[in-house]
GROMACS .gro file of N, CA and C in nm:
model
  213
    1UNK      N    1   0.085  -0.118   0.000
    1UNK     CA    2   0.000   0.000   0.000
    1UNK      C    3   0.089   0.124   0.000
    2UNK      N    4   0.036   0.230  -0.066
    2UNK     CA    5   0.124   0.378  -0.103
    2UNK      C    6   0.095   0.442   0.049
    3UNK      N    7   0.208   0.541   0.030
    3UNK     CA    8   0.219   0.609   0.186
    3UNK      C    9   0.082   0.708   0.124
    4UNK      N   10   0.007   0.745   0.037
    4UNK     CA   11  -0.075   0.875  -0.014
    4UNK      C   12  -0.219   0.747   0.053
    5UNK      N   13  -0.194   0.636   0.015
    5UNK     CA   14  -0.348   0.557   0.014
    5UNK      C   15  -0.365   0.553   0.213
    6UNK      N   16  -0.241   0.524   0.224
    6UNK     CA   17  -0.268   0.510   0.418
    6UNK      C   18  -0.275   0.642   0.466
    7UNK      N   19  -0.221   0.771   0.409
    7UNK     CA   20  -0.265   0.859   0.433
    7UNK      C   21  -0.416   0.913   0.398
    8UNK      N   22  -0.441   0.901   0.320
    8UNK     CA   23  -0.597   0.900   0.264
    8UNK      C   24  -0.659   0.814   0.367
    9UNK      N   25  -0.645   0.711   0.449
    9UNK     CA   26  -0.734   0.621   0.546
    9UNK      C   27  -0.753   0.695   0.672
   10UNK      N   28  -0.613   0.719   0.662
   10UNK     CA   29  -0.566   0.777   0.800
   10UNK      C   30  -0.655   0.929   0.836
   11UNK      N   31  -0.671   1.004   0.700
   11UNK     CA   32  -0.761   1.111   0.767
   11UNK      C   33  -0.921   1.087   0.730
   12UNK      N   34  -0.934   1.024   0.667
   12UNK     CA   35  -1.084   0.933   0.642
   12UNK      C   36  -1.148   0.897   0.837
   13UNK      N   37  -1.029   0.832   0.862
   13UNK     CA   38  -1.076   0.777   1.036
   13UNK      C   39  -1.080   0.897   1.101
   14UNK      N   40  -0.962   1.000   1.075
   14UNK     CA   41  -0.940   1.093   1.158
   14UNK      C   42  -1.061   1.220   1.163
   15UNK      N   43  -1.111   1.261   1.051
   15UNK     CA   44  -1.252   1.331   1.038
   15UNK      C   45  -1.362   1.263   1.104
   16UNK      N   46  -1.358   1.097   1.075
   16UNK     CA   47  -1.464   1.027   1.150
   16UNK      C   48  -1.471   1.048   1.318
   17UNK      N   49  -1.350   1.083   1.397
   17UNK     CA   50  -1.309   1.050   1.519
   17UNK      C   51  -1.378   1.209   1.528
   18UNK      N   52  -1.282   1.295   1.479
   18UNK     CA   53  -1.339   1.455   1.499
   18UNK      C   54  -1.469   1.516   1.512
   19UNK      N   55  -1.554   1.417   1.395
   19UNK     CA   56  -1.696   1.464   1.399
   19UNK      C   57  -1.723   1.433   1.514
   20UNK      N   58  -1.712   1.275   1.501
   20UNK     CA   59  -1.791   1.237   1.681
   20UNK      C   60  -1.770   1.358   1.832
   21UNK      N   61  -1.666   1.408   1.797
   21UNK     CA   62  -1.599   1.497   1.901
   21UNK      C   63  -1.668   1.592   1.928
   22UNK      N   64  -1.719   1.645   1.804
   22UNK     CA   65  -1.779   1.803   1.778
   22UNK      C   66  -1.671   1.865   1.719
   23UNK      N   67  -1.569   1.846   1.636
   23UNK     CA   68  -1.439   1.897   1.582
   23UNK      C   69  -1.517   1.879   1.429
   24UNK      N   70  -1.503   2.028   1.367
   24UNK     CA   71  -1.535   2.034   1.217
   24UNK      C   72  -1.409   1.950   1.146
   25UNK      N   73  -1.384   1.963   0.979
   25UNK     CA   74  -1.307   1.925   0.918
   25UNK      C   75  -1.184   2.041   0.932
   26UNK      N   76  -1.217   2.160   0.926
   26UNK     CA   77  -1.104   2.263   0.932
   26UNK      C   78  -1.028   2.253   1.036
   27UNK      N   79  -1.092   2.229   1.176
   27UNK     CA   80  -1.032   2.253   1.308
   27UNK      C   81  -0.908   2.148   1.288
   28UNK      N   82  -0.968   2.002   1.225
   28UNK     CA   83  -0.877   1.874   1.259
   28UNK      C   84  -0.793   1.934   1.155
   29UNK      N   85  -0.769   1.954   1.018
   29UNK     CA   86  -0.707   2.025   0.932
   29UNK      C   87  -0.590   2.109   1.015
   30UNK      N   88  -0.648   2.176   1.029
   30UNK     CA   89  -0.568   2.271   1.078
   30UNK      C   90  -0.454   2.189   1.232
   31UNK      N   91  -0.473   2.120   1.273
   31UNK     CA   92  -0.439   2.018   1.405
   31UNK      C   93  -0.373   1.955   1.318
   32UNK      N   94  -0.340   1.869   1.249
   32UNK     CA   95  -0.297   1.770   1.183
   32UNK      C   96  -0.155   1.839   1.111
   33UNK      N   97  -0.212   1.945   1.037
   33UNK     CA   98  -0.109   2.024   0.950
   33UNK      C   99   0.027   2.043   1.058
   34UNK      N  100  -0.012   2.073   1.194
   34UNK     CA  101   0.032   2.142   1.309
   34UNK      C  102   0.154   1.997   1.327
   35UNK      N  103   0.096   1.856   1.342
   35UNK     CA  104   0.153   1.785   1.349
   35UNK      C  105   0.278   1.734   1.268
   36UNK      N  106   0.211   1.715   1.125
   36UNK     CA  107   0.278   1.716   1.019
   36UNK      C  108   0.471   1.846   0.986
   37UNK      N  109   0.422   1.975   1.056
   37UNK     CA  110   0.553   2.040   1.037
   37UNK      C  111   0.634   1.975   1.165
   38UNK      N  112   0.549   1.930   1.320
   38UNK     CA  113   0.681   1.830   1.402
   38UNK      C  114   0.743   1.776   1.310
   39UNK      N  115   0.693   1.697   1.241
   39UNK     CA  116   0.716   1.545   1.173
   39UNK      C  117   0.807   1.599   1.082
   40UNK      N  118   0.821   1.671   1.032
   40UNK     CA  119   0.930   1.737   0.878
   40UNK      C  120   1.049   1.800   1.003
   41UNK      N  121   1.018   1.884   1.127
   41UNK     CA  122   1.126   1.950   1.189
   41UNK      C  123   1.240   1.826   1.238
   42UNK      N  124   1.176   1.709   1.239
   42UNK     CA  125   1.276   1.645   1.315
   42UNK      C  126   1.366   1.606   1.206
   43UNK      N  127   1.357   1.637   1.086
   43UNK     CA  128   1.477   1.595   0.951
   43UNK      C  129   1.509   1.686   0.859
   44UNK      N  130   1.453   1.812   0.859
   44UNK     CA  131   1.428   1.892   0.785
   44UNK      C  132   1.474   1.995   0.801
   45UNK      N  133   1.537   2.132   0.686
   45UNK     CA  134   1.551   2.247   0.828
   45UNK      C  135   1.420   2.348   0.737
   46UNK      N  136   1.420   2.432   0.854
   46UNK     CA  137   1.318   2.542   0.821
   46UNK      C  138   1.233   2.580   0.704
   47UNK      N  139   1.406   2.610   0.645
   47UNK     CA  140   1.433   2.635   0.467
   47UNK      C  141   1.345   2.564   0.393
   48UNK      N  142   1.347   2.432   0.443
   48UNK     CA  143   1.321   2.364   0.300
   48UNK      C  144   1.185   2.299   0.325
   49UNK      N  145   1.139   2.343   0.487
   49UNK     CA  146   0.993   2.302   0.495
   49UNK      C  147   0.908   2.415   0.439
   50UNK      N  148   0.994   2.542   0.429
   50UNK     CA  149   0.920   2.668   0.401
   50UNK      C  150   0.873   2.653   0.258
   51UNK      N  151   0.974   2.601   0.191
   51UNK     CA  152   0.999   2.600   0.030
   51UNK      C  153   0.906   2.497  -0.006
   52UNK      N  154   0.866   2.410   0.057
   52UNK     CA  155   0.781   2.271   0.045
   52UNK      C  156   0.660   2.345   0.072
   53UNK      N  157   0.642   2.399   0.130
   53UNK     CA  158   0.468   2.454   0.202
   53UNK      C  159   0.438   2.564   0.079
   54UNK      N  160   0.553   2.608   0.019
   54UNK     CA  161   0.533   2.754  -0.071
   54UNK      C  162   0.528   2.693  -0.207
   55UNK      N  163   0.568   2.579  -0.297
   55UNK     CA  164   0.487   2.533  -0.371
   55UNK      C  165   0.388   2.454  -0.352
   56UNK      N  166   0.344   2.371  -0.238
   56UNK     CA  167   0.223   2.372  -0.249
   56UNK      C  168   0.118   2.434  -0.254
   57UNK      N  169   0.183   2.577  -0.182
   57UNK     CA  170   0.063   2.695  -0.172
   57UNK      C  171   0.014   2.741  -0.300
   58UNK      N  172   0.139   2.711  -0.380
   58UNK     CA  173   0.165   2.818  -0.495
   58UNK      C  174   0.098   2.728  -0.645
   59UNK      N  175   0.043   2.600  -0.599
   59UNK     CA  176  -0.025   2.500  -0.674
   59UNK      C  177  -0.143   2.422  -0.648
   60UNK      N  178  -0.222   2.537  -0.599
   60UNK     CA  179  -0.321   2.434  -0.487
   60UNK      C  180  -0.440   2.415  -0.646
   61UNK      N  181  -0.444   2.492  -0.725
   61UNK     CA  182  -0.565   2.485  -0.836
   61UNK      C  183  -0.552   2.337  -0.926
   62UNK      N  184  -0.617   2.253  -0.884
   62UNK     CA  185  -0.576   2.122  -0.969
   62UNK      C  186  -0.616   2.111  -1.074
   63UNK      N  187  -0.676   2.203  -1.144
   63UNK     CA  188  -0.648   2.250  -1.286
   63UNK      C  189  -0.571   2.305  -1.356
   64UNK      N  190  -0.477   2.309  -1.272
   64UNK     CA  191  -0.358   2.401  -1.336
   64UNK      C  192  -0.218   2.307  -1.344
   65UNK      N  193  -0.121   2.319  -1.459
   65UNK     CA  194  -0.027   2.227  -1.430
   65UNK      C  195   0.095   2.311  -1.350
   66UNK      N  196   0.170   2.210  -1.249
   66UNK     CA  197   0.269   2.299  -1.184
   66UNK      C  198   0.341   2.379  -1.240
   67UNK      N  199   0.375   2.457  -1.184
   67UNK     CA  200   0.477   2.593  -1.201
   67UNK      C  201   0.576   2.562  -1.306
   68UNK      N  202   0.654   2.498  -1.250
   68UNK     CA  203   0.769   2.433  -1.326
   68UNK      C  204   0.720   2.342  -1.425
   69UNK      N  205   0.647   2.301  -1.497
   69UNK     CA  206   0.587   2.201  -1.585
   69UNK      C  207   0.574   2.273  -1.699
   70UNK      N  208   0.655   2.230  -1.854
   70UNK     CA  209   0.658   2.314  -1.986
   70UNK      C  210   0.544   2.247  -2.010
   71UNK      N  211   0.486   2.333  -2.108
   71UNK     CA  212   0.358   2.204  -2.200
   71UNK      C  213   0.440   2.161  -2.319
   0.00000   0.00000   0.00000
């Protein structure tokens, strides 16, 4: 199984757990994301988590092909 498909399960359960809570989708979103930069700080430096978060920001329209992508 792909690390994207257990991730896809993983917040499938994790919205399920939240609702029950009274936690919207944004709140856990936003919680998770929080987790996710621990998880990059312990191998990562700053730089290059910044640079990672800034093309994704910079590609969120999935109609659009990435930045760097010639046609």
């Amino acid at each position: 199984m792909s690390a994207y498909k257990i991730a896809q399960q993983a917040m499938a359960e994790a919205i399920e757990k939240a609702a029950a809570a009274g936690h919207d989708e944004q709140a856990l979103a936003r919680a998770l994301m929080s987790e996710v930069i621990a998880v990059y700080k312990r191998g990562r430096t700053p730089q290059d988590i910044a640079s990672e978060l800034d093309f994704l920001a910079n590609n969120l329209d999935d109609d659009e092909d990435y930045a760097f992508m010639r046609p």
